[in-house]
Amino acid sequence: MSSKDLLLAVRTLFRSPVFTLSVMLTLAIGVGATTAIFSVANAVLLKPLPYQDPDELVVLYTDMRARNSRGTPFSNENFVDIREGTTAVFDAMTAVQTVRQVLPGRDGSPEQIRLGIVTPNFFQVLGVPVARGRDFETADGIPQAPQQPQGAGPGGAPGQPGQPAAQQAPPPPPPPNAVILSHEYWQRRYNGDEKIVGQRLPVGNFEIVGVLSPGFELLFPPQDNMEAKPDVFVANRINYNNANRNTFGIRPIGRLKPGVTVAQAQDAVEAISANIRRDFVIYGTGNYYARVEPMNGALVGDVRPAILALMGAGLFLLLIACANIANLIVVRAGSRQTEVAVRSALGASKWWLLKPMIAEALILSVAGVLGGVAIAWAGVPALLAVAPANLPRLNAVTIDWAVLGFAALCGVVAALVFAVAPALASLRASASDALRSSGRAPGLGRSGGWRSAVVAVEVALCFVLLVGSGLMVRSFMALQRIDIGYNPENVLTFRILGGQGVAADQRLAIMRQLEEKLGALPGVTAATASFPFPLAGDFSTIRWGLEDALADNSKYQAVDWQRVIPGYFEAMGTRLLEGRTFTEADNQSRAAVVVVDQMLAAKAFPAQSAVGKRILIRIRTPEPEWVEIIGVVAHQRLTTIADPGREQVYFTDGFLNFGGARKWALRVASGDPAALEAAVKSTVASIDSQYLVTEVTPFENLVYRASAGTRFQLLLVTLLAVVAAILVAVGLYGVLSTMVRQRTAEIGVRMALGASPSGILGLVVRHGLKLSVIGLAVGLASAIGLTRLMRSMLVGVAPNDPATYAMMTGLFLVIAALAAWLPARRAAALDPTLALRGDL
């Protein structure tokens, strides 16, 4: 195809501006919406992880299946057992855990840092380079045994024969802990100081040995409660072989040997897990399993179904757009049928006849794709603005070459769908028939059945989108009606960090000062603290059981837990159902009392009062201890609003040694609670200048974020469904308008024989509704199967909810009736005389 052909096609399209703009805009909307959604799918699902050979990386999780506990971290000794026992399938295995700490900032004021505690081979396993200094070495992770004094005897005790204890020299200090800074923290805290290697952190015995390359991110799913961008990494010196096997905290990452599959690695890990279950009763009765998952699969496992469903919705919209354009092209090709027939009769080849149509299709496709990319470019920031914050790898969403390639592919496919097929159909028409026909476009009549079928397909696709939108609306409404177990209105939340190394009695004194002074701020009606805090992350499980668990460890079950200060439930607006809540007398280590939620009370003591009963809890001792239930409160949604979660138990802060309730909440009488931020920071600094206030946010923001995923999906599906409905209505209108033009003479005859305008109106509307009903039947069958893919996106509504289907069917019939009414009204207003003469 030459440039001359393309130039001629451009001139031809310019002579039909309405047609050209309609096609370009329709295609741009379809390509733009689909491309914007694909940019998210590409970043989250398709892009490889930013590590060396990411397909070889796996993560390991602890499952206690008998207690319905999944995805917890590893204990230190279990990690060592599996690491040492699976060298045949893993090249290496590392482990990481993250915490938040406070360090003095550049001006001496406290600064929050995110700390990553890792095995020395961490960066080697991930293949992440150190830009300055050196990487961790094996020696950095060697546990430091107590130093023997010089001159001590073989037993290591001072004062052995040969040298008096008074003359012995003090033991040498242990070597400093090796740390590596993230590139971003190095820039922020040290201004990119090139001489940073060898310097010490401002507290503790930590020496900086290196700086990472820019952009490092630790990619774990949100529910793992891992910091994505640690500021400082410390080589862990823990003696894993002497660590507590029942203390969970580290997340293992393994690198598979070349050629080893995840299934083979799982088999090797399971062999070691079986030994652990056999050798340790707690793991045997808990049905312990170590689960191996691809690192990328674990990261996106929870969001993959929703993103694929959204991608499918976008492709449906693109198909509807292509079908609409195909109908426009068919009308245009039909109007040119006589011209094509004349050229064919004069000896023109089929290729010569096809070239102008293909050239026009290519130009329209290119213009539509460019417009679609522009829409996607503008739409991606809007998508990111409403996307849930816990959607993995949001920072990687961009219009890159893969996204541009996808948009180009959409354009090529669109050109084939809406141009080439109609063009080939037009060539099959008889030239003699076209030349014998009247001035009316003969191709329109022959293409009527094809166009009607296309509209029926559009209706089917649109109905699936409408049903999906209806289900999301119902889910969002159900989400708003859920009793979350607390009142988030007029509450400011924040975290207070600091106080490391402070004695328990001092921590208690500071906690009481904080409660008193924060509670006395103007407008504050209640001040409380807990850890973890609802909807703020950090939740984990412990064991609980009844007396039968003493003889049978398999009877223990998992429970979520919180440490709170007295007054927590009153300040949070959580209903007390039975008994009482905590008092100051309970806020001490000797008071073995707990408050439980209604789910645990019903499970432990069905059909009877739980108050005064005892349960076994393991949280502060290696073995479970008895605690007494003093109260039962309403169940709280702690980790997500959509899922009720598991049972809950509450301890006092004093029972767990004071100072651990680091997340605070202030309830105000009225107004914006965020206005208290400055007063809160000033008050905390007046108590201790080394305490740091972070994560300041109204509680309603946490609730809003918790429903962000459902809201994001609702917005996208509804937007796509609305655009699809508009396109289908336009397509139906176009088909019926063409039908009126084709049957003008017939309508004139009917009216001359006595047909009333209302009868003509009904004729056209019935034809439109007939097409719609056929499409709805196909769409109904398709929606019943396809909406099952949305199951993970729905809350409180089934994928095949009859009410939603009925509502969307009625809505679409109204849309179809309106689309049919306009051409029907035109037909009913025809003058029979003019219609019979064919002047209309």
PDB file of C-alpha atoms in Angstrom, residues 237-428:
ATOM      1  CA  ARG A 237      23.486 -12.264  64.932  1.00  0.00           C
ATOM      2  CA  ILE A 238      20.903 -14.446  66.593  1.00  0.00           C
ATOM      3  CA  ASN A 239      22.009 -17.937  67.512  1.00  0.00           C
ATOM      4  CA  TYR A 240      19.266 -19.696  65.592  1.00  0.00           C
ATOM      5  CA  ASN A 241      20.125 -23.075  67.042  1.00  0.00           C
ATOM      6  CA  ASN A 242      19.464 -21.838  70.587  1.00  0.00           C
ATOM      7  CA  ALA A 243      16.478 -19.642  69.752  1.00  0.00           C
ATOM      8  CA  ASN A 244      12.927 -20.343  70.877  1.00  0.00           C
ATOM      9  CA  ARG A 245      11.253 -22.743  68.465  1.00  0.00           C
ATOM     10  CA  ASN A 246       7.845 -21.401  69.472  1.00  0.00           C
ATOM     11  CA  THR A 247       8.610 -17.731  68.731  1.00  0.00           C
ATOM     12  CA  PHE A 248       7.591 -16.708  65.219  1.00  0.00           C
ATOM     13  CA  GLY A 249       8.953 -13.635  63.482  1.00  0.00           C
ATOM     14  CA  ILE A 250      11.096 -14.239  60.385  1.00  0.00           C
ATOM     15  CA  ARG A 251      10.066 -14.580  56.739  1.00  0.00           C
ATOM     16  CA  PRO A 252      12.207 -17.027  54.721  1.00  0.00           C
ATOM     17  CA  ILE A 253      13.064 -16.514  51.044  1.00  0.00           C
ATOM     18  CA  GLY A 254      14.629 -19.324  49.053  1.00  0.00           C
ATOM     19  CA  ARG A 255      16.363 -19.475  45.683  1.00  0.00           C
ATOM     20  CA  LEU A 256      15.687 -22.691  43.785  1.00  0.00           C
ATOM     21  CA  LYS A 257      18.474 -24.581  42.101  1.00  0.00           C
ATOM     22  CA  PRO A 258      18.317 -24.457  38.279  1.00  0.00           C
ATOM     23  CA  GLY A 259      15.708 -26.878  36.986  1.00  0.00           C
ATOM     24  CA  VAL A 260      14.032 -27.427  40.354  1.00  0.00           C
ATOM     25  CA  THR A 261      10.273 -26.810  40.378  1.00  0.00           C
ATOM     26  CA  VAL A 262       8.211 -25.348  43.204  1.00  0.00           C
ATOM     27  CA  ALA A 263       6.497 -28.731  43.584  1.00  0.00           C
ATOM     28  CA  GLN A 264       9.860 -30.473  44.077  1.00  0.00           C
ATOM     29  CA  ALA A 265      10.869 -27.845  46.626  1.00  0.00           C
ATOM     30  CA  GLN A 266       7.577 -28.340  48.440  1.00  0.00           C
ATOM     31  CA  ASP A 267       8.206 -32.096  48.615  1.00  0.00           C
ATOM     32  CA  ALA A 268      11.660 -31.518  50.123  1.00  0.00           C
ATOM     33  CA  VAL A 269      10.307 -28.992  52.627  1.00  0.00           C
ATOM     34  CA  GLU A 270       7.467 -31.331  53.548  1.00  0.00           C
ATOM     35  CA  ALA A 271       9.944 -34.091  54.426  1.00  0.00           C
ATOM     36  CA  ILE A 272      11.536 -31.771  57.018  1.00  0.00           C
ATOM     37  CA  SER A 273       8.094 -30.559  58.171  1.00  0.00           C
ATOM     38  CA  ALA A 274       7.110 -34.184  58.844  1.00  0.00           C
ATOM     39  CA  ASN A 275      10.158 -34.543  61.110  1.00  0.00           C
ATOM     40  CA  ILE A 276       9.171 -31.378  62.975  1.00  0.00           C
ATOM     41  CA  ARG A 277       5.624 -32.664  63.455  1.00  0.00           C
ATOM     42  CA  ARG A 278       7.007 -35.963  64.709  1.00  0.00           C
ATOM     43  CA  ASP A 279       9.565 -34.520  67.109  1.00  0.00           C
ATOM     44  CA  PHE A 280       7.601 -31.663  68.631  1.00  0.00           C
ATOM     45  CA  VAL A 281       4.152 -32.219  70.085  1.00  0.00           C
ATOM     46  CA  ILE A 282       2.951 -28.656  69.584  1.00  0.00           C
ATOM     47  CA  TYR A 283       3.602 -28.925  65.848  1.00  0.00           C
ATOM     48  CA  GLY A 284       2.224 -32.407  65.532  1.00  0.00           C
ATOM     49  CA  THR A 285      -1.077 -31.579  67.195  1.00  0.00           C
ATOM     50  CA  GLY A 286      -1.287 -28.263  65.353  1.00  0.00           C
ATOM     51  CA  ASN A 287      -0.766 -30.081  62.010  1.00  0.00           C
ATOM     52  CA  TYR A 288       2.224 -27.933  61.078  1.00  0.00           C
ATOM     53  CA  TYR A 289       3.099 -27.410  57.424  1.00  0.00           C
ATOM     54  CA  ALA A 290       5.732 -25.259  55.772  1.00  0.00           C
ATOM     55  CA  ARG A 291       4.256 -23.960  52.533  1.00  0.00           C
ATOM     56  CA  VAL A 292       6.383 -22.951  49.516  1.00  0.00           C
ATOM     57  CA  GLU A 293       5.025 -20.363  47.079  1.00  0.00           C
ATOM     58  CA  PRO A 294       6.597 -18.506  44.150  1.00  0.00           C
ATOM     59  CA  MET A 295       7.521 -15.063  45.423  1.00  0.00           C
ATOM     60  CA  ASN A 296       5.576 -13.276  42.711  1.00  0.00           C
ATOM     61  CA  GLY A 297       2.597 -15.598  43.124  1.00  0.00           C
ATOM     62  CA  ALA A 298       2.433 -14.933  46.855  1.00  0.00           C
ATOM     63  CA  LEU A 299       2.663 -11.187  46.262  1.00  0.00           C
ATOM     64  CA  VAL A 300      -0.289 -10.965  43.860  1.00  0.00           C
ATOM     65  CA  GLY A 301      -2.310 -14.038  44.819  1.00  0.00           C
ATOM     66  CA  ASP A 302      -5.071 -12.109  46.587  1.00  0.00           C
ATOM     67  CA  VAL A 303      -5.466  -9.414  43.929  1.00  0.00           C
ATOM     68  CA  ARG A 304      -5.027 -11.515  40.778  1.00  0.00           C
ATOM     69  CA  PRO A 305      -8.722 -12.556  40.425  1.00  0.00           C
ATOM     70  CA  ALA A 306      -9.948  -8.979  40.793  1.00  0.00           C
ATOM     71  CA  ILE A 307      -7.421  -7.551  38.313  1.00  0.00           C
ATOM     72  CA  LEU A 308      -8.153 -10.269  35.750  1.00  0.00           C
ATOM     73  CA  ALA A 309     -11.874  -9.600  36.149  1.00  0.00           C
ATOM     74  CA  LEU A 310     -11.289  -5.875  35.577  1.00  0.00           C
ATOM     75  CA  MET A 311      -9.106  -6.661  32.573  1.00  0.00           C
ATOM     76  CA  GLY A 312     -11.880  -8.835  31.162  1.00  0.00           C
ATOM     77  CA  ALA A 313     -14.355  -5.993  31.673  1.00  0.00           C
ATOM     78  CA  GLY A 314     -12.033  -3.658  29.782  1.00  0.00           C
ATOM     79  CA  LEU A 315     -11.741  -6.103  26.885  1.00  0.00           C
ATOM     80  CA  PHE A 316     -15.542  -6.412  26.804  1.00  0.00           C
ATOM     81  CA  LEU A 317     -15.765  -2.645  26.417  1.00  0.00           C
ATOM     82  CA  LEU A 318     -13.197  -2.739  23.608  1.00  0.00           C
ATOM     83  CA  LEU A 319     -15.201  -5.444  21.799  1.00  0.00           C
ATOM     84  CA  ILE A 320     -18.374  -3.378  22.167  1.00  0.00           C
ATOM     85  CA  ALA A 321     -16.551  -0.370  20.734  1.00  0.00           C
ATOM     86  CA  CYS A 322     -15.269  -2.456  17.816  1.00  0.00           C
ATOM     87  CA  ALA A 323     -18.750  -3.833  17.175  1.00  0.00           C
ATOM     88  CA  ASN A 324     -20.184  -0.322  17.180  1.00  0.00           C
ATOM     89  CA  ILE A 325     -17.542   0.826  14.719  1.00  0.00           C
ATOM     90  CA  ALA A 326     -18.175  -2.231  12.557  1.00  0.00           C
ATOM     91  CA  ASN A 327     -21.814  -1.193  12.254  1.00  0.00           C
ATOM     92  CA  LEU A 328     -20.774   2.331  11.246  1.00  0.00           C
ATOM     93  CA  ILE A 329     -18.352   0.903   8.685  1.00  0.00           C
ATOM     94  CA  VAL A 330     -21.031  -1.414   7.262  1.00  0.00           C
ATOM     95  CA  VAL A 331     -23.416   1.508   6.791  1.00  0.00           C
ATOM     96  CA  ARG A 332     -20.634   3.456   5.078  1.00  0.00           C
ATOM     97  CA  ALA A 333     -19.662   0.466   2.900  1.00  0.00           C
ATOM     98  CA  GLY A 334     -23.309  -0.127   1.994  1.00  0.00           C
ATOM     99  CA  SER A 335     -23.719   3.466   0.866  1.00  0.00           C
ATOM    100  CA  ARG A 336     -20.701   2.984  -1.434  1.00  0.00           C
ATOM    101  CA  GLN A 337     -21.911  -0.319  -2.874  1.00  0.00           C
ATOM    102  CA  THR A 338     -22.882   1.128  -6.257  1.00  0.00           C
ATOM    103  CA  GLU A 339     -19.475   2.819  -6.577  1.00  0.00           C
ATOM    104  CA  VAL A 340     -17.717  -0.479  -5.804  1.00  0.00           C
ATOM    105  CA  ALA A 341     -19.966  -2.313  -8.293  1.00  0.00           C
ATOM    106  CA  VAL A 342     -19.195   0.138 -11.084  1.00  0.00           C
ATOM    107  CA  ARG A 343     -15.450  -0.175 -10.514  1.00  0.00           C
ATOM    108  CA  SER A 344     -15.742  -3.937 -10.411  1.00  0.00           C
ATOM    109  CA  ALA A 345     -17.688  -3.941 -13.666  1.00  0.00           C
ATOM    110  CA  LEU A 346     -14.931  -1.856 -15.235  1.00  0.00           C
ATOM    111  CA  GLY A 347     -12.379  -4.573 -14.366  1.00  0.00           C
ATOM    112  CA  ALA A 348     -10.944  -3.446 -11.052  1.00  0.00           C
ATOM    113  CA  SER A 349      -9.305  -6.249  -9.039  1.00  0.00           C
ATOM    114  CA  LYS A 350     -10.478  -7.139  -5.566  1.00  0.00           C
ATOM    115  CA  TRP A 351      -7.209  -5.909  -4.066  1.00  0.00           C
ATOM    116  CA  TRP A 352      -7.617  -2.589  -5.852  1.00  0.00           C
ATOM    117  CA  LEU A 353     -11.127  -2.330  -4.445  1.00  0.00           C
ATOM    118  CA  LEU A 354     -10.015  -3.339  -0.948  1.00  0.00           C
ATOM    119  CA  LYS A 355      -7.083  -0.932  -0.714  1.00  0.00           C
ATOM    120  CA  PRO A 356      -9.110   2.229  -0.010  1.00  0.00           C
ATOM    121  CA  MET A 357     -11.108   0.462   2.709  1.00  0.00           C
ATOM    122  CA  ILE A 358      -8.015  -1.034   4.359  1.00  0.00           C
ATOM    123  CA  ALA A 359      -6.194   2.312   4.150  1.00  0.00           C
ATOM    124  CA  GLU A 360      -9.118   4.035   5.859  1.00  0.00           C
ATOM    125  CA  ALA A 361      -9.208   1.308   8.528  1.00  0.00           C
ATOM    126  CA  LEU A 362      -5.499   1.698   9.221  1.00  0.00           C
ATOM    127  CA  ILE A 363      -5.748   5.474   9.508  1.00  0.00           C
ATOM    128  CA  LEU A 364      -8.747   5.243  11.807  1.00  0.00           C
ATOM    129  CA  SER A 365      -6.997   2.591  13.892  1.00  0.00           C
ATOM    130  CA  VAL A 366      -3.812   4.631  14.274  1.00  0.00           C
ATOM    131  CA  ALA A 367      -5.786   7.745  15.190  1.00  0.00           C
ATOM    132  CA  GLY A 368      -7.958   5.771  17.617  1.00  0.00           C
ATOM    133  CA  VAL A 369      -4.951   4.117  19.258  1.00  0.00           C
ATOM    134  CA  LEU A 370      -3.175   7.464  19.668  1.00  0.00           C
ATOM    135  CA  GLY A 371      -6.317   8.891  21.207  1.00  0.00           C
ATOM    136  CA  GLY A 372      -6.617   5.799  23.412  1.00  0.00           C
ATOM    137  CA  VAL A 373      -3.025   6.143  24.613  1.00  0.00           C
ATOM    138  CA  ALA A 374      -3.715   9.795  25.450  1.00  0.00           C
ATOM    139  CA  ILE A 375      -6.815   8.774  27.421  1.00  0.00           C
ATOM    140  CA  ALA A 376      -4.831   6.037  29.186  1.00  0.00           C
ATOM    141  CA  TRP A 377      -1.994   8.459  29.947  1.00  0.00           C
ATOM    142  CA  ALA A 378      -4.460  10.815  31.594  1.00  0.00           C
ATOM    143  CA  GLY A 379      -6.394   7.949  33.190  1.00  0.00           C
ATOM    144  CA  VAL A 380      -3.512   6.139  34.898  1.00  0.00           C
ATOM    145  CA  PRO A 381      -2.906   8.918  37.496  1.00  0.00           C
ATOM    146  CA  ALA A 382      -6.647   8.938  38.180  1.00  0.00           C
ATOM    147  CA  LEU A 383      -6.586   5.159  38.608  1.00  0.00           C
ATOM    148  CA  LEU A 384      -3.661   5.373  41.014  1.00  0.00           C
ATOM    149  CA  ALA A 385      -5.421   8.097  42.995  1.00  0.00           C
ATOM    150  CA  VAL A 386      -8.369   5.788  43.751  1.00  0.00           C
ATOM    151  CA  ALA A 387      -6.465   2.494  43.862  1.00  0.00           C
ATOM    152  CA  PRO A 388      -6.137   0.812  47.264  1.00  0.00           C
ATOM    153  CA  ALA A 389      -2.829   1.577  48.959  1.00  0.00           C
ATOM    154  CA  ASN A 390      -2.161  -2.120  49.568  1.00  0.00           C
ATOM    155  CA  LEU A 391      -2.274  -2.988  45.872  1.00  0.00           C
ATOM    156  CA  PRO A 392       1.207  -4.429  45.216  1.00  0.00           C
ATOM    157  CA  ARG A 393       3.706  -2.518  43.084  1.00  0.00           C
ATOM    158  CA  LEU A 394       1.583   0.558  42.471  1.00  0.00           C
ATOM    159  CA  ASN A 395       4.784   2.543  41.968  1.00  0.00           C
ATOM    160  CA  ALA A 396       5.530   0.400  38.893  1.00  0.00           C
ATOM    161  CA  VAL A 397       2.290   1.356  37.098  1.00  0.00           C
ATOM    162  CA  THR A 398       3.203   3.421  34.056  1.00  0.00           C
ATOM    163  CA  ILE A 399       2.680   3.701  30.305  1.00  0.00           C
ATOM    164  CA  ASP A 400       5.761   1.757  29.209  1.00  0.00           C
ATOM    165  CA  TRP A 401       6.639  -0.056  25.998  1.00  0.00           C
ATOM    166  CA  ALA A 402       4.667  -3.131  26.987  1.00  0.00           C
ATOM    167  CA  VAL A 403       1.559  -1.009  27.512  1.00  0.00           C
ATOM    168  CA  LEU A 404       2.121   0.850  24.229  1.00  0.00           C
ATOM    169  CA  GLY A 405       2.545  -2.495  22.480  1.00  0.00           C
ATOM    170  CA  PHE A 406      -0.728  -3.697  23.956  1.00  0.00           C
ATOM    171  CA  ALA A 407      -2.480  -0.546  22.721  1.00  0.00           C
ATOM    172  CA  ALA A 408      -1.020  -1.054  19.243  1.00  0.00           C
ATOM    173  CA  LEU A 409      -2.189  -4.672  19.250  1.00  0.00           C
ATOM    174  CA  CYS A 410      -5.670  -3.500  20.217  1.00  0.00           C
ATOM    175  CA  GLY A 411      -5.615  -1.144  17.235  1.00  0.00           C
ATOM    176  CA  VAL A 412      -4.532  -3.868  14.800  1.00  0.00           C
ATOM    177  CA  VAL A 413      -7.178  -6.267  16.044  1.00  0.00           C
ATOM    178  CA  ALA A 414      -9.776  -3.509  15.932  1.00  0.00           C
ATOM    179  CA  ALA A 415      -8.877  -2.736  12.318  1.00  0.00           C
ATOM    180  CA  LEU A 416      -9.312  -6.395  11.390  1.00  0.00           C
ATOM    181  CA  VAL A 417     -12.598  -6.686  13.248  1.00  0.00           C
ATOM    182  CA  PHE A 418     -14.340  -3.519  12.156  1.00  0.00           C
ATOM    183  CA  ALA A 419     -12.933  -2.924   8.680  1.00  0.00           C
ATOM    184  CA  VAL A 420     -11.575  -5.927   6.815  1.00  0.00           C
ATOM    185  CA  ALA A 421     -14.493  -8.268   7.496  1.00  0.00           C
ATOM    186  CA  PRO A 422     -17.166  -5.762   6.333  1.00  0.00           C
ATOM    187  CA  ALA A 423     -15.001  -4.893   3.331  1.00  0.00           C
ATOM    188  CA  LEU A 424     -14.748  -8.523   2.270  1.00  0.00           C
ATOM    189  CA  ALA A 425     -18.494  -8.894   2.727  1.00  0.00           C
ATOM    190  CA  SER A 426     -19.093  -5.934   0.452  1.00  0.00           C
ATOM    191  CA  LEU A 427     -17.018  -7.578  -2.319  1.00  0.00           C
ATOM    192  CA  ARG A 428     -19.225 -10.636  -2.293  1.00  0.00           C
TER     193      ARG A 428
END
